[in-house]
Short mmCIF file of C-alpha atoms in Angstrom, two decimals:
data_model
loop_
_atom_site.label_atom_id
_atom_site.label_comp_id
_atom_site.label_asym_id
_atom_site.label_seq_id
_atom_site.Cartn_x
_atom_site.Cartn_y
_atom_site.Cartn_z
CA MET A 253 -8.37 52.01 45.87
CA ALA A 254 -5.53 53.13 48.06
CA LYS A 255 -2.01 53.03 46.11
CA ASN A 256 -0.65 51.23 48.81
CA ASN A 257 -2.17 48.55 48.07
CA ILE A 258 -1.55 47.76 44.73
CA PRO A 259 1.40 45.50 45.57
CA SER A 260 -0.58 43.22 47.42
CA ILE A 261 -3.16 43.26 45.04
CA LEU A 262 -0.64 42.31 42.02
CA ARG A 263 0.85 39.55 44.34
CA ASN A 264 -2.90 38.07 44.43
CA LEU A 265 -3.59 38.45 40.85
CA ASN A 266 -0.12 37.04 40.24
CA THR A 267 -1.47 33.55 42.35
CA LEU A 268 -4.47 33.59 40.71
CA TYR A 269 -3.63 34.04 37.39
CA ARG A 270 -0.64 31.35 37.55
CA ASN A 271 -3.31 29.01 38.64
CA GLU A 272 -5.75 29.36 36.15
CA PHE A 273 -3.20 29.02 33.57
CA ALA A 274 -2.28 25.93 35.35
CA ARG A 275 -5.74 24.45 36.15
CA ILE A 276 -6.53 25.44 32.54
CA LEU A 277 -3.40 24.06 30.55
CA GLU A 278 -4.04 20.91 32.58
CA THR A 279 -7.65 20.11 31.69
CA THR A 280 -8.46 21.73 28.00
CA PRO A 281 -9.09 18.57 25.75
CA THR A 282 -6.48 17.82 23.16
CA LEU A 283 -5.81 15.61 20.27
CA TYR A 284 -2.49 15.24 19.35
CA GLN A 285 -1.61 12.68 21.73
CA LYS A 286 -4.01 10.01 19.51
CA PHE A 287 -1.47 9.84 17.03
CA ALA A 288 1.55 11.92 17.49
CA MET A 289 4.51 10.52 19.43
CA VAL A 290 5.86 13.24 22.36
CA ILE A 291 9.68 13.19 22.25
CA PRO A 292 11.41 15.59 24.50
CA SER A 293 13.90 17.82 22.95
CA ASN A 294 16.87 19.33 24.74
CA THR A 295 18.47 21.49 22.16
CA THR A 296 17.66 23.64 19.18
CA SER A 297 16.65 20.45 16.86
CA ASN A 298 16.04 16.85 17.14
CA THR A 299 17.64 14.60 14.49
CA TYR A 300 15.43 11.48 13.47
CA GLY A 301 17.70 8.94 11.83
CA TRP A 302 16.32 5.74 13.69
CA LEU A 303 12.69 6.06 11.49
CA GLY A 304 12.28 3.62 8.90
CA ARG A 305 13.96 0.87 11.41
CA PHE A 306 11.89 -2.15 12.02
CA PRO A 307 14.06 -4.60 13.91
CA ARG A 308 12.73 -7.68 14.10
CA MET A 309 13.70 -11.00 16.03
CA GLN A 310 14.99 -13.22 13.44
CA GLU A 311 16.81 -16.65 13.61
CA TRP A 312 20.42 -16.13 15.02
CA LEU A 313 22.43 -17.55 12.20
CA ASP A 314 26.65 -16.55 12.98
CA GLU A 315 26.28 -12.92 14.08
CA ARG A 316 23.77 -10.50 14.89
CA THR A 317 21.85 -8.48 12.11
CA ILE A 318 22.89 -4.69 13.54
CA GLU A 319 19.71 -2.14 12.45
CA LYS A 320 22.32 0.93 11.45
CA MET A 321 20.40 4.41 11.59
CA ALA A 322 19.89 5.80 8.32
CA ALA A 323 22.17 7.92 6.45
CA GLN A 324 19.46 10.59 5.38
CA ALA A 325 17.70 11.43 8.76
CA MET A 326 14.91 13.69 9.14
CA VAL A 327 15.76 17.01 11.38
CA LEU A 328 13.26 18.87 13.12
CA VAL A 329 14.31 22.45 14.12
CA ASN A 330 12.16 23.91 17.37
CA ARG A 331 10.06 27.05 16.85
CA LYS A 332 8.94 29.97 19.69
CA PHE A 333 5.58 30.81 20.55
CA GLU A 334 4.08 33.00 22.83
CA ALA A 335 0.75 34.89 23.76
CA THR A 336 0.56 38.09 25.62
CA VAL A 337 -2.44 39.89 27.90
CA GLY A 338 -1.65 43.46 29.11
CA VAL A 339 -3.05 44.94 31.97
CA ARG A 340 -3.58 48.83 32.42
CA ALA A 341 -2.46 49.98 35.70
CA GLU A 342 -5.56 51.93 35.83
CA ASP A 343 -7.74 48.83 36.11
CA ILE A 344 -5.86 47.63 38.86
CA GLU A 345 -6.33 50.72 40.57
CA ASP A 346 -10.06 50.86 39.63
CA ASP A 347 -10.75 47.51 39.92
CA ASN A 348 -11.62 46.62 36.97
CA ILE A 349 -10.00 43.30 36.22
CA GLY A 350 -12.75 40.36 36.16
CA LEU A 351 -12.19 40.49 32.17
CA TYR A 352 -8.50 39.97 32.38
CA THR A 353 -9.19 36.48 34.30
CA ASP A 354 -10.61 34.97 31.59
CA MET A 355 -8.24 36.26 28.93
CA ILE A 356 -5.67 34.50 31.11
CA ARG A 357 -7.82 31.46 30.37
CA GLU A 358 -7.93 31.33 27.04
CA MET A 359 -4.45 32.01 26.67
CA ALA A 360 -3.90 28.86 29.00
CA MET A 361 -6.24 27.36 26.39
CA SER A 362 -4.24 28.37 23.51
CA ALA A 363 -1.15 27.16 24.55
CA ALA A 364 -2.79 24.02 25.48
CA GLU A 365 -3.99 23.71 21.78
CA LEU A 366 -0.25 24.35 20.55
CA PRO A 367 0.83 20.72 20.07
CA ASP A 368 -2.79 19.93 18.38
CA GLN A 369 -2.48 23.22 15.88
CA LEU A 370 1.71 22.02 14.90
CA VAL A 371 0.86 18.34 14.50
CA PHE A 372 -2.56 19.24 12.29
CA GLU A 373 -0.50 21.61 10.59
CA ALA A 374 2.31 19.16 9.84
CA LEU A 375 -0.57 16.44 8.56
CA GLN A 376 -2.00 19.25 6.24
CA LYS A 377 1.30 19.96 5.00
CA GLY A 378 2.10 15.98 4.25
CA GLU A 379 2.06 15.98 0.40
CA THR A 380 4.89 18.59 0.53
CA GLY A 381 6.45 18.43 3.99
CA ILE A 382 9.69 15.72 3.81
CA CYS A 383 9.61 12.43 6.12
CA TYR A 384 12.53 10.17 6.45
CA ASP A 385 12.85 8.72 3.58
CA GLY A 386 13.26 12.11 1.36
CA GLN A 387 9.88 11.66 -0.10
CA ALA A 388 6.83 13.67 0.71
CA PHE A 389 5.32 12.46 3.96
CA PHE A 390 2.14 11.35 1.77
CA ASP A 391 3.22 10.30 -1.10
CA LYS A 392 2.95 8.03 -4.46
CA GLU A 393 6.35 6.82 -4.30
CA HIS A 394 8.10 5.50 -1.02
CA PRO A 395 10.83 3.39 -1.53
CA VAL A 396 10.64 -0.07 0.02
CA TYR A 397 13.92 -2.32 -0.48
CA PRO A 398 14.26 -5.69 -1.35
CA LYS A 399 17.13 -6.47 1.36
CA VAL A 400 17.10 -4.90 4.81
CA SER A 401 20.61 -2.94 4.08
CA GLN A 402 18.79 -1.04 1.53
CA GLU A 403 20.37 -2.19 -1.31
CA GLY A 404 18.67 -3.39 -4.86
CA ASP A 405 15.98 -1.64 -6.92
CA PRO A 406 13.22 -0.20 -4.64
CA GLU A 407 9.49 -1.29 -5.20
CA PHE A 408 7.48 2.26 -4.59
CA VAL A 409 4.48 2.42 -2.45
CA SER A 410 2.10 4.80 -2.05
CA ASN A 411 -0.05 6.18 0.97
CA ILE A 412 -2.35 8.79 -0.76
CA THR A 413 -5.36 7.76 -2.71
CA GLU A 414 -6.87 10.38 -4.96
CA ASP A 415 -10.42 9.37 -6.31
CA GLY A 416 -12.47 12.46 -7.67
CA ASP A 417 -13.37 15.77 -6.32
CA SER A 418 -13.86 16.01 -2.90
CA GLU A 419 -13.38 18.85 -1.07
CA ASN A 420 -12.31 16.96 2.03
CA ALA A 421 -9.66 14.45 2.87
CA PHE A 422 -10.04 12.10 5.37
CA TYR A 423 -6.92 9.89 6.78
CA LEU A 424 -6.85 6.23 8.29
CA LEU A 425 -3.92 6.06 10.60
CA ASP A 426 -2.70 3.07 13.05
CA THR A 427 -1.55 4.36 16.53
CA THR A 428 -1.40 0.83 18.02
CA ARG A 429 2.58 0.89 17.89
CA HIS A 430 5.01 2.60 20.21
CA VAL A 431 5.86 4.62 17.24
CA LYS A 432 3.51 7.14 15.76
CA PRO A 433 2.51 8.55 12.32
CA LEU A 434 3.34 11.80 13.63
CA ILE A 435 5.78 13.66 15.51
CA TYR A 436 5.17 16.35 18.67
CA GLN A 437 8.77 17.51 19.60
CA ASN A 438 8.44 19.36 23.10
CA ARG A 439 11.18 21.76 23.96
CA VAL A 440 9.52 23.94 26.59
CA SER A 441 6.12 22.82 27.85
CA PRO A 442 4.09 25.98 27.65
CA GLU A 443 4.96 28.36 30.96
CA PHE A 444 3.54 31.67 32.61
CA ASN A 445 5.16 34.59 32.83
CA VAL A 446 4.72 37.90 34.42
CA GLN A 447 6.36 41.53 34.17
CA ASN A 448 4.58 43.69 36.45
CA ASP A 449 7.13 45.55 38.67
CA ALA A 450 8.43 48.88 37.35
CA ASP A 451 11.60 48.50 38.84
CA LYS A 452 12.36 46.00 36.84
CA SER A 453 10.50 46.62 33.48
CA ASP A 454 10.59 49.22 31.33
CA ARG A 455 7.35 48.57 29.90
CA VAL A 456 5.88 48.44 33.27
CA PHE A 457 7.34 52.14 33.43
CA MET A 458 7.21 53.67 30.13
CA LYS A 459 3.23 52.20 29.61
CA ASP A 460 2.12 51.96 32.80
CA GLU A 461 1.10 48.45 32.09
CA TYR A 462 1.61 44.81 33.55
CA LEU A 463 2.35 41.84 31.24
CA TYR A 464 1.40 38.13 31.42
CA GLY A 465 2.16 35.95 29.21
CA SER A 466 2.84 32.35 27.80
CA ARG A 467 6.10 30.72 26.13
CA ALA A 468 6.38 27.15 24.82
CA ARG A 469 9.04 25.75 22.10
CA GLY A 470 8.41 22.77 20.19
CA ALA A 471 7.90 21.48 16.73
CA ALA A 472 5.99 18.80 14.69
CA GLY A 473 7.04 16.33 12.32
CA TYR A 474 6.13 13.05 10.45
CA GLY A 475 6.93 9.78 12.25
CA MET A 476 6.06 6.43 9.99
CA TRP A 477 4.36 7.10 6.30
CA GLN A 478 3.58 3.28 6.62
CA PHE A 479 1.10 4.07 9.74
CA ALA A 480 -0.92 6.88 7.75
CA HIS A 481 -2.92 7.18 4.63
CA LYS A 482 -4.35 10.43 2.99
CA VAL A 483 -7.61 9.74 1.10
CA LYS A 484 -8.80 12.50 -1.40
CA ALA A 485 -11.97 11.08 -2.02
CA ASP A 486 -15.84 11.60 -1.02
CA LEU A 487 -15.79 9.13 2.54
CA SER A 488 -17.72 5.97 2.23
CA LYS A 489 -17.40 2.41 3.29
CA ASP A 490 -15.87 0.71 0.16
CA ALA A 491 -13.06 3.80 0.40
CA VAL A 492 -12.06 2.88 3.93
CA LEU A 493 -12.32 -0.61 3.36
CA ASP A 494 -9.79 -0.57 0.19
CA VAL A 495 -7.45 1.54 1.64
CA ARG A 496 -7.50 -0.41 5.03
CA ALA A 497 -6.64 -3.44 2.91
CA LYS A 498 -3.73 -1.62 1.46
CA MET A 499 -2.32 -0.48 4.39
CA ARG A 500 -2.30 -3.84 5.90
CA THR A 501 -0.17 -5.36 3.02
CA ILE A 502 2.79 -3.22 3.55
CA LYS A 503 6.04 -4.45 4.21
CA GLY A 504 9.57 -2.93 5.30
CA ASP A 505 12.81 -3.16 3.77
CA GLY A 506 13.98 -6.73 3.23
CA GLY A 507 10.09 -7.87 2.54
CA ARG A 508 9.31 -8.03 6.27
CA ILE A 509 5.19 -7.67 7.10
CA ILE A 510 5.08 -4.80 9.52
CA ASN A 511 1.44 -5.83 10.90
CA VAL A 512 -0.08 -2.30 9.92
CA ASN A 513 -3.21 -2.17 11.65
CA PRO A 514 -5.69 0.98 11.04
CA ASN A 515 -7.51 2.01 13.51
CA ILE A 516 -8.12 5.38 13.42
CA LEU A 517 -10.79 7.62 10.95
CA LEU A 518 -9.55 10.76 10.87
CA VAL A 519 -12.22 13.45 9.46
CA HIS A 520 -12.92 16.95 8.42
CA PRO A 521 -15.75 18.33 10.69
CA ASN A 522 -18.17 18.03 7.41
CA ASP A 523 -17.83 14.34 7.54
CA GLU A 524 -18.70 13.95 10.96
CA ALA A 525 -21.84 11.98 10.91
CA LYS A 526 -20.75 10.13 7.98
CA ALA A 527 -17.89 8.92 10.00
CA LEU A 528 -20.14 7.82 12.97
CA GLU A 529 -22.42 6.03 11.06
CA LEU A 530 -19.23 3.81 8.99
CA CYS A 531 -17.85 2.54 12.63
CA ASN A 532 -20.79 2.47 14.95
CA ALA A 533 -23.47 1.39 12.46
CA ASP A 534 -24.77 -2.44 12.67
CA VAL A 535 -26.39 -2.05 9.24
CA ILE A 536 -25.89 0.48 6.14
CA GLY A 537 -27.68 0.51 3.00
CA GLY A 538 -29.66 -2.75 4.06
CA THR A 539 -26.56 -4.73 4.56
CA THR A 540 -24.35 -5.20 7.46
CA ASN A 541 -21.37 -3.19 8.19
CA THR A 542 -18.37 -4.78 8.06
CA LEU A 543 -16.25 -2.04 9.56
CA LYS A 544 -18.16 -1.86 12.94
CA GLY A 545 -15.85 -1.59 15.69
CA LEU A 546 -12.76 -1.35 13.64
CA LEU A 547 -12.26 2.12 13.56
CA THR A 548 -12.24 4.97 16.05
CA PRO A 549 -13.69 8.08 14.55
CA ILE A 550 -12.01 11.51 15.46
CA VAL A 551 -13.67 14.77 14.13
CA ALA A 552 -10.53 17.24 13.91
CA PRO A 553 -11.86 21.01 14.11
CA TRP A 554 -8.17 21.55 12.63
CA LEU A 555 -8.67 19.83 9.02
CA ALA A 556 -10.94 23.18 8.61
CA LEU A 557 -8.18 25.33 8.53
#
């Protein structure tokens, strides 16, 4: 290949790779949006002082009752992520670039799956990760106060069940609300970067290598603990019905009904067949399946990490 054709080839590659990156980024299936709210971020971190407030319509007596932001608030600090593919100049000159296109596609897929990675990382760390009330997200002692002002002695409510030695936990989630159980905080969506000019890049000049990369910033954390329950037990109809009933009776501060309505059954891949049966079968073990139609099963490979 003639040396003077290289600039033109690089321009064409830039267009090809950028278009492929955008296409794969747009079409890669993800799970996080099914149960995490996407919050835009414009700074290094976001403060979530409004979590835990449940403004409810009530009779207007004298003055309005104002829901105030919590003094103790959750802060999510954005993290930075990258992926980079190096293309040797010789491969450009020798027209040996077919493999790199697939590498760019894989990089785009990884970028698209970053929110899944972070949200499931937060979910799996939920027994130690702190949520807005100062407790671990999955905890046996979430305080619920007798007054909306959070005065008085709290009642402690659990959103984790442990029964037996099951290897895989499953989760019941309520995603019917505008506020979700988890948060994906988006600071910078995945972007495509190129360094292939020897006059502008020391790397190209010194290493004779062109660089194509992706960069993103974001974080994941916890929304409403009331809308998620972790179950460390064998997946069964009785276990699911028991936890679902507990979730539906959860109240907010002041004794107000939150109306939690679990609609997602999130499971490890090993529990896929059982989850599909529980959610879809008409009959289980010779009796009517009272769970049918109540929950949507989601099988999450990320839970296998």
